[in-house]
Coordinates of C-alpha atoms in Angstrom, one line a residue:
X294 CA 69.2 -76.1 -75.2
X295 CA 67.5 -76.0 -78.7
X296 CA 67.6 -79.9 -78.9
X297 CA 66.0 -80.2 -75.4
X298 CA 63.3 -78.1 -76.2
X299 CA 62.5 -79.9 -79.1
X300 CA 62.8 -83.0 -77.0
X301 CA 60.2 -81.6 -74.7
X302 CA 57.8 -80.8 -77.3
X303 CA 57.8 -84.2 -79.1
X304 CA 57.5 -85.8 -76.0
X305 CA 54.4 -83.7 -75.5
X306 CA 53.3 -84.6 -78.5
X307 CA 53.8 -88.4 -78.8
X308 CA 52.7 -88.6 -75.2
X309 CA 49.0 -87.6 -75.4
X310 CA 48.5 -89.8 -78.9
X311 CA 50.2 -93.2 -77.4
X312 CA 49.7 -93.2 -73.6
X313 CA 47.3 -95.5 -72.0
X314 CA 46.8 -93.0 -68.8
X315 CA 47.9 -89.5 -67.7
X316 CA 48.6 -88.8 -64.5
X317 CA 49.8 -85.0 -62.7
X318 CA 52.3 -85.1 -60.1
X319 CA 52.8 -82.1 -57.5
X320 CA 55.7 -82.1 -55.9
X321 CA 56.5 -80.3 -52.3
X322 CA 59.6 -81.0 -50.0
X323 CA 63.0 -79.4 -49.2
X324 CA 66.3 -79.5 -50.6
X325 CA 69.6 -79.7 -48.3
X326 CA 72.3 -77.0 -48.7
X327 CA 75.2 -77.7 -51.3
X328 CA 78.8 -76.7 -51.4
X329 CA 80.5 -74.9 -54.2
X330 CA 83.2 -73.3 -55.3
X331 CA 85.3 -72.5 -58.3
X332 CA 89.1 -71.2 -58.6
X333 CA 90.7 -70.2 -61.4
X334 CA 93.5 -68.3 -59.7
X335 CA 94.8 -67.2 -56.5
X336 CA 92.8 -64.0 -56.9
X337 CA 89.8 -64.9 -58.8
X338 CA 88.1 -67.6 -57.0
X339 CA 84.6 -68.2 -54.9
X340 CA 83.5 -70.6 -52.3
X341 CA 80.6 -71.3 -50.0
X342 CA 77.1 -72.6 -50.7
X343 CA 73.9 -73.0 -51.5
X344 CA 71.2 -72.9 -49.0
X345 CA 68.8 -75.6 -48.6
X346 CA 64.8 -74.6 -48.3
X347 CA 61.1 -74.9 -49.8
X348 CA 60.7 -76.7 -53.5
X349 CA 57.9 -76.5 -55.4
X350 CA 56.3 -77.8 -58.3
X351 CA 54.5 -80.0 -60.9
X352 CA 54.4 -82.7 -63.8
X353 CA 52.5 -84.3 -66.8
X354 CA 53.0 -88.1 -66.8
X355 CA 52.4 -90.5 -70.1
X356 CA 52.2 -93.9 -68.9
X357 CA 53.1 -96.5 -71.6
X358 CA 50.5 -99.0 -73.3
X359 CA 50.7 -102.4 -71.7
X360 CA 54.1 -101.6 -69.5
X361 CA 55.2 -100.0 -66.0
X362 CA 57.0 -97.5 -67.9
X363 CA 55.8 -93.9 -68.0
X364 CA 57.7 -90.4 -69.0
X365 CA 57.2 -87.1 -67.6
X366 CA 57.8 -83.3 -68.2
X367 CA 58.4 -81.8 -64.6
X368 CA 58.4 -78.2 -63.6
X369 CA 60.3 -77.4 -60.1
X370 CA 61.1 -73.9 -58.7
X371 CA 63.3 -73.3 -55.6
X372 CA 63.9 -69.5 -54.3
X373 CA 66.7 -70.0 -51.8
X374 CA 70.4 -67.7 -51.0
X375 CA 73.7 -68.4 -51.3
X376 CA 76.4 -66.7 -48.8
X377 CA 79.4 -66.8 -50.8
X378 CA 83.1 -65.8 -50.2
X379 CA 85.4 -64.4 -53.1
X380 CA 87.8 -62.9 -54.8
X381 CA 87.3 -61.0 -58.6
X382 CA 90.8 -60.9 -59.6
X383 CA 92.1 -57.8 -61.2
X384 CA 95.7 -57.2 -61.7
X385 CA 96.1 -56.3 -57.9
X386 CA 93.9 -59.4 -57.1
X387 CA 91.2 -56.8 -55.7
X388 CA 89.5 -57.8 -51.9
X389 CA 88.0 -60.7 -50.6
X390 CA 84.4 -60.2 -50.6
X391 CA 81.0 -62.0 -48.7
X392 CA 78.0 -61.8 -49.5
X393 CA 74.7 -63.7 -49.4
X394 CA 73.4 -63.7 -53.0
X395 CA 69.4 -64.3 -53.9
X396 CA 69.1 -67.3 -56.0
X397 CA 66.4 -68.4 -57.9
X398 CA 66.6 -72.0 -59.7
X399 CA 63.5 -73.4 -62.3
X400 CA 64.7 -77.0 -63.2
X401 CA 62.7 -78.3 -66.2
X402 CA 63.0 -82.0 -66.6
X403 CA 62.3 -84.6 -68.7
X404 CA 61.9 -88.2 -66.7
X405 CA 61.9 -91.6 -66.9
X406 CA 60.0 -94.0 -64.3
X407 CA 60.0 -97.3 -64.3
X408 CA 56.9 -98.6 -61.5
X409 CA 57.1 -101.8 -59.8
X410 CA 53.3 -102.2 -57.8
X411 CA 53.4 -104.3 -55.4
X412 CA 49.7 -104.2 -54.5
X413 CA 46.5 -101.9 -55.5
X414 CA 48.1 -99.7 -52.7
X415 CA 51.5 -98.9 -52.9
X416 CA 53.3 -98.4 -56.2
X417 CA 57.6 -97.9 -56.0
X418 CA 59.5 -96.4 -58.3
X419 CA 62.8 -95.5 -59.4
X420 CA 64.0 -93.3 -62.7
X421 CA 66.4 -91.0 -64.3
X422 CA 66.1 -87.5 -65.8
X423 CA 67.6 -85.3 -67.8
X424 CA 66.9 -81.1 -68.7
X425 CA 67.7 -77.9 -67.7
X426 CA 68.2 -75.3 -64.9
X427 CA 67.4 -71.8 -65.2
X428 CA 68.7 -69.9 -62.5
X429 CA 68.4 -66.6 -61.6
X430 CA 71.4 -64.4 -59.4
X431 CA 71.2 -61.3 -57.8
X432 CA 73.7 -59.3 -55.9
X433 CA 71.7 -57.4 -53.0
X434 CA 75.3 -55.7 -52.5
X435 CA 74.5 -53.7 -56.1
X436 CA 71.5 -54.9 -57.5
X437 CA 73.6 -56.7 -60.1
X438 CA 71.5 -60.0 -61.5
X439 CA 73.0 -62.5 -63.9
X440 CA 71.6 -65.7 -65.6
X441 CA 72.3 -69.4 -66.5
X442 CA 70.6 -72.2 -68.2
X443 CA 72.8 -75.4 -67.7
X444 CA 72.2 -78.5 -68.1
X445 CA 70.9 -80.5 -65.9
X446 CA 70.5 -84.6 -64.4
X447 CA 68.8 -86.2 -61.7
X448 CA 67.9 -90.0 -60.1
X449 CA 64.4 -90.2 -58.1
X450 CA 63.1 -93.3 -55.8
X451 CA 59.9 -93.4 -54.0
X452 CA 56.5 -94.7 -54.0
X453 CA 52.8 -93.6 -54.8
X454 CA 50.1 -94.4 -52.7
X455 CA 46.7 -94.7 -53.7
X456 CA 43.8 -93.9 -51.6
X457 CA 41.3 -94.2 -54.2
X458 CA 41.4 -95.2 -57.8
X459 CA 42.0 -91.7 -59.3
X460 CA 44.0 -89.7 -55.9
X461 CA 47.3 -90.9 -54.5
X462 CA 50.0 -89.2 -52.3
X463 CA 53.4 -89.3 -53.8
X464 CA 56.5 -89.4 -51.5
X465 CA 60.3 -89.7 -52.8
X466 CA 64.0 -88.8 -52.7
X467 CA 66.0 -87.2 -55.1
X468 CA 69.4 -86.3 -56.3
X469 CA 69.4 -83.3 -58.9
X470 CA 72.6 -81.7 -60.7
X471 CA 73.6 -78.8 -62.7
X472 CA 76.5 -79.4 -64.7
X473 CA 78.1 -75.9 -65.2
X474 CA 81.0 -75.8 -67.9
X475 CA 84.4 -74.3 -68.3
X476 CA 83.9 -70.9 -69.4
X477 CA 80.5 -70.0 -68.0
X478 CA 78.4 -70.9 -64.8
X479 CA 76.8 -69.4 -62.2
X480 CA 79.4 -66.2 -61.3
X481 CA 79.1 -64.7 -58.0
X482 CA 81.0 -61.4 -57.7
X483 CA 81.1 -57.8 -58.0
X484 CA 80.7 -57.5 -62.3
X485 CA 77.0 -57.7 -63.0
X486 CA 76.6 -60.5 -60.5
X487 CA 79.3 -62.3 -60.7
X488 CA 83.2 -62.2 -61.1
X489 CA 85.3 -63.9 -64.2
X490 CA 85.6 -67.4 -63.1
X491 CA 86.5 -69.4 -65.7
X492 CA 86.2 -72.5 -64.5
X493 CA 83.4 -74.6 -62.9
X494 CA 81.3 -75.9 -59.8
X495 CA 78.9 -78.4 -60.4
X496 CA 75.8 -78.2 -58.2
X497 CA 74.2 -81.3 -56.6
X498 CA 70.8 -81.1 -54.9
X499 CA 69.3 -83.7 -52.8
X500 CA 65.8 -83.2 -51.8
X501 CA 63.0 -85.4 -50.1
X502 CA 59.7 -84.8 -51.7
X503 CA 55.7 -85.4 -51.4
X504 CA 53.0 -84.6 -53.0
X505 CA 49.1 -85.6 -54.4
X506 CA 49.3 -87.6 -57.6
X507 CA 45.9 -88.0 -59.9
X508 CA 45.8 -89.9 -62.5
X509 CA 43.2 -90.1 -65.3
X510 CA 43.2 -93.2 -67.9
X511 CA 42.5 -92.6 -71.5

């Protein structure tokens, strides 16, 4: 996570001395409910999912000199629950548990978007990203909470919309993931807030998005 942040910073950096234009993004739009689970035995297991709901957020973009290329640093947070059945092993295997856990997730992202305008109007797009999540778990059962920061992907497609030289609306689909390794994720469980589940569920997210997009040349 060292290396990202670095990442982000040069990016920063780089982007304000060699972009032609800047533009902020603000995102707003709602994310589906995901599926997860992770089993590691017959007694230490949990399953169920992540709800869908309200996303929020915003980005710095650095479009490239003489290109349709641009890069961006993108903040989104999502507060959302996730009712989950499970299991927190033991040597008697212990009980099977459900509860709805509070979740909060703050992706930090650092995209690439190629353009394609097809007119002084409408402006497609489609790109790749790649971060960090930082989520946030509590267990309203105990009060338990417990952390993550995983790494993180996503694809995006859409298309800006200008309705005046400097104001545009942005509207797009997206697919974002949290890739949670073996030996740590997000835990869900009785112990802090979550049990010892060694292995892994990967979270996907897909989202449709819109937003205002202003953009301000150098």
């Amino acid at each position: 996570m060292k290396k990202i942040t670095m990442l982000f910073a040069l990016v920063l950096i780089a982007g304000a001395a060699y972009s032609q234009e800047v533009r902020v993004n603000t995102y707003a739009g709602y994310v589906f409910d995901d599926k997860v689970d992770s089993y590691y035995s017959s007694s230490s297991y949990y399953e169920g999912k992540i709800l869908g709901g309200f996303r929020w957020g915003a980005g710095i973009e650095y479009q490239l000199p003489n290109t349709t290329k641009a890069f961006e640093l993108q903040y989104l947070r999502q507060d959302t629950s996730a009712p989950i059945v499970y299991q927190d092993g033991g040597i008697l295997g212990g009980q099977i548990q459900n509860t709805e856990f509070d979740l909060a997730a703050n992706w930090i992202m650092l995209n690439g978007t190629n353009y394609f305008p097809v007119s002084e109007v409408a402006e497609p797009f489609f790109g790749f990203g790649i971060g960090m999540v930082i989520s946030d778990i509590t267990n309203p059962d105990n009060g338990n909470n417990d952390g993550a920061t995983k790494f993180a992907w996503a694809l995006r497609g859409g298309s800006n919309f200008w309705l005046a030289e400097k104001v545009g609306i942005r509207i797009q689909a997206s697919l974002m993931s949290a890739v949670q390794g073996a030996g740590g994720g997000l835990y869900f469980g009785t112990g802090g807030a979550g049990a010892g589940v060694s292995t892994y569920s990967t979270i996907y997210q897909f989202a449709f998005d819109g937003g205002l997009v202003f953009r301000f040349p150098q």
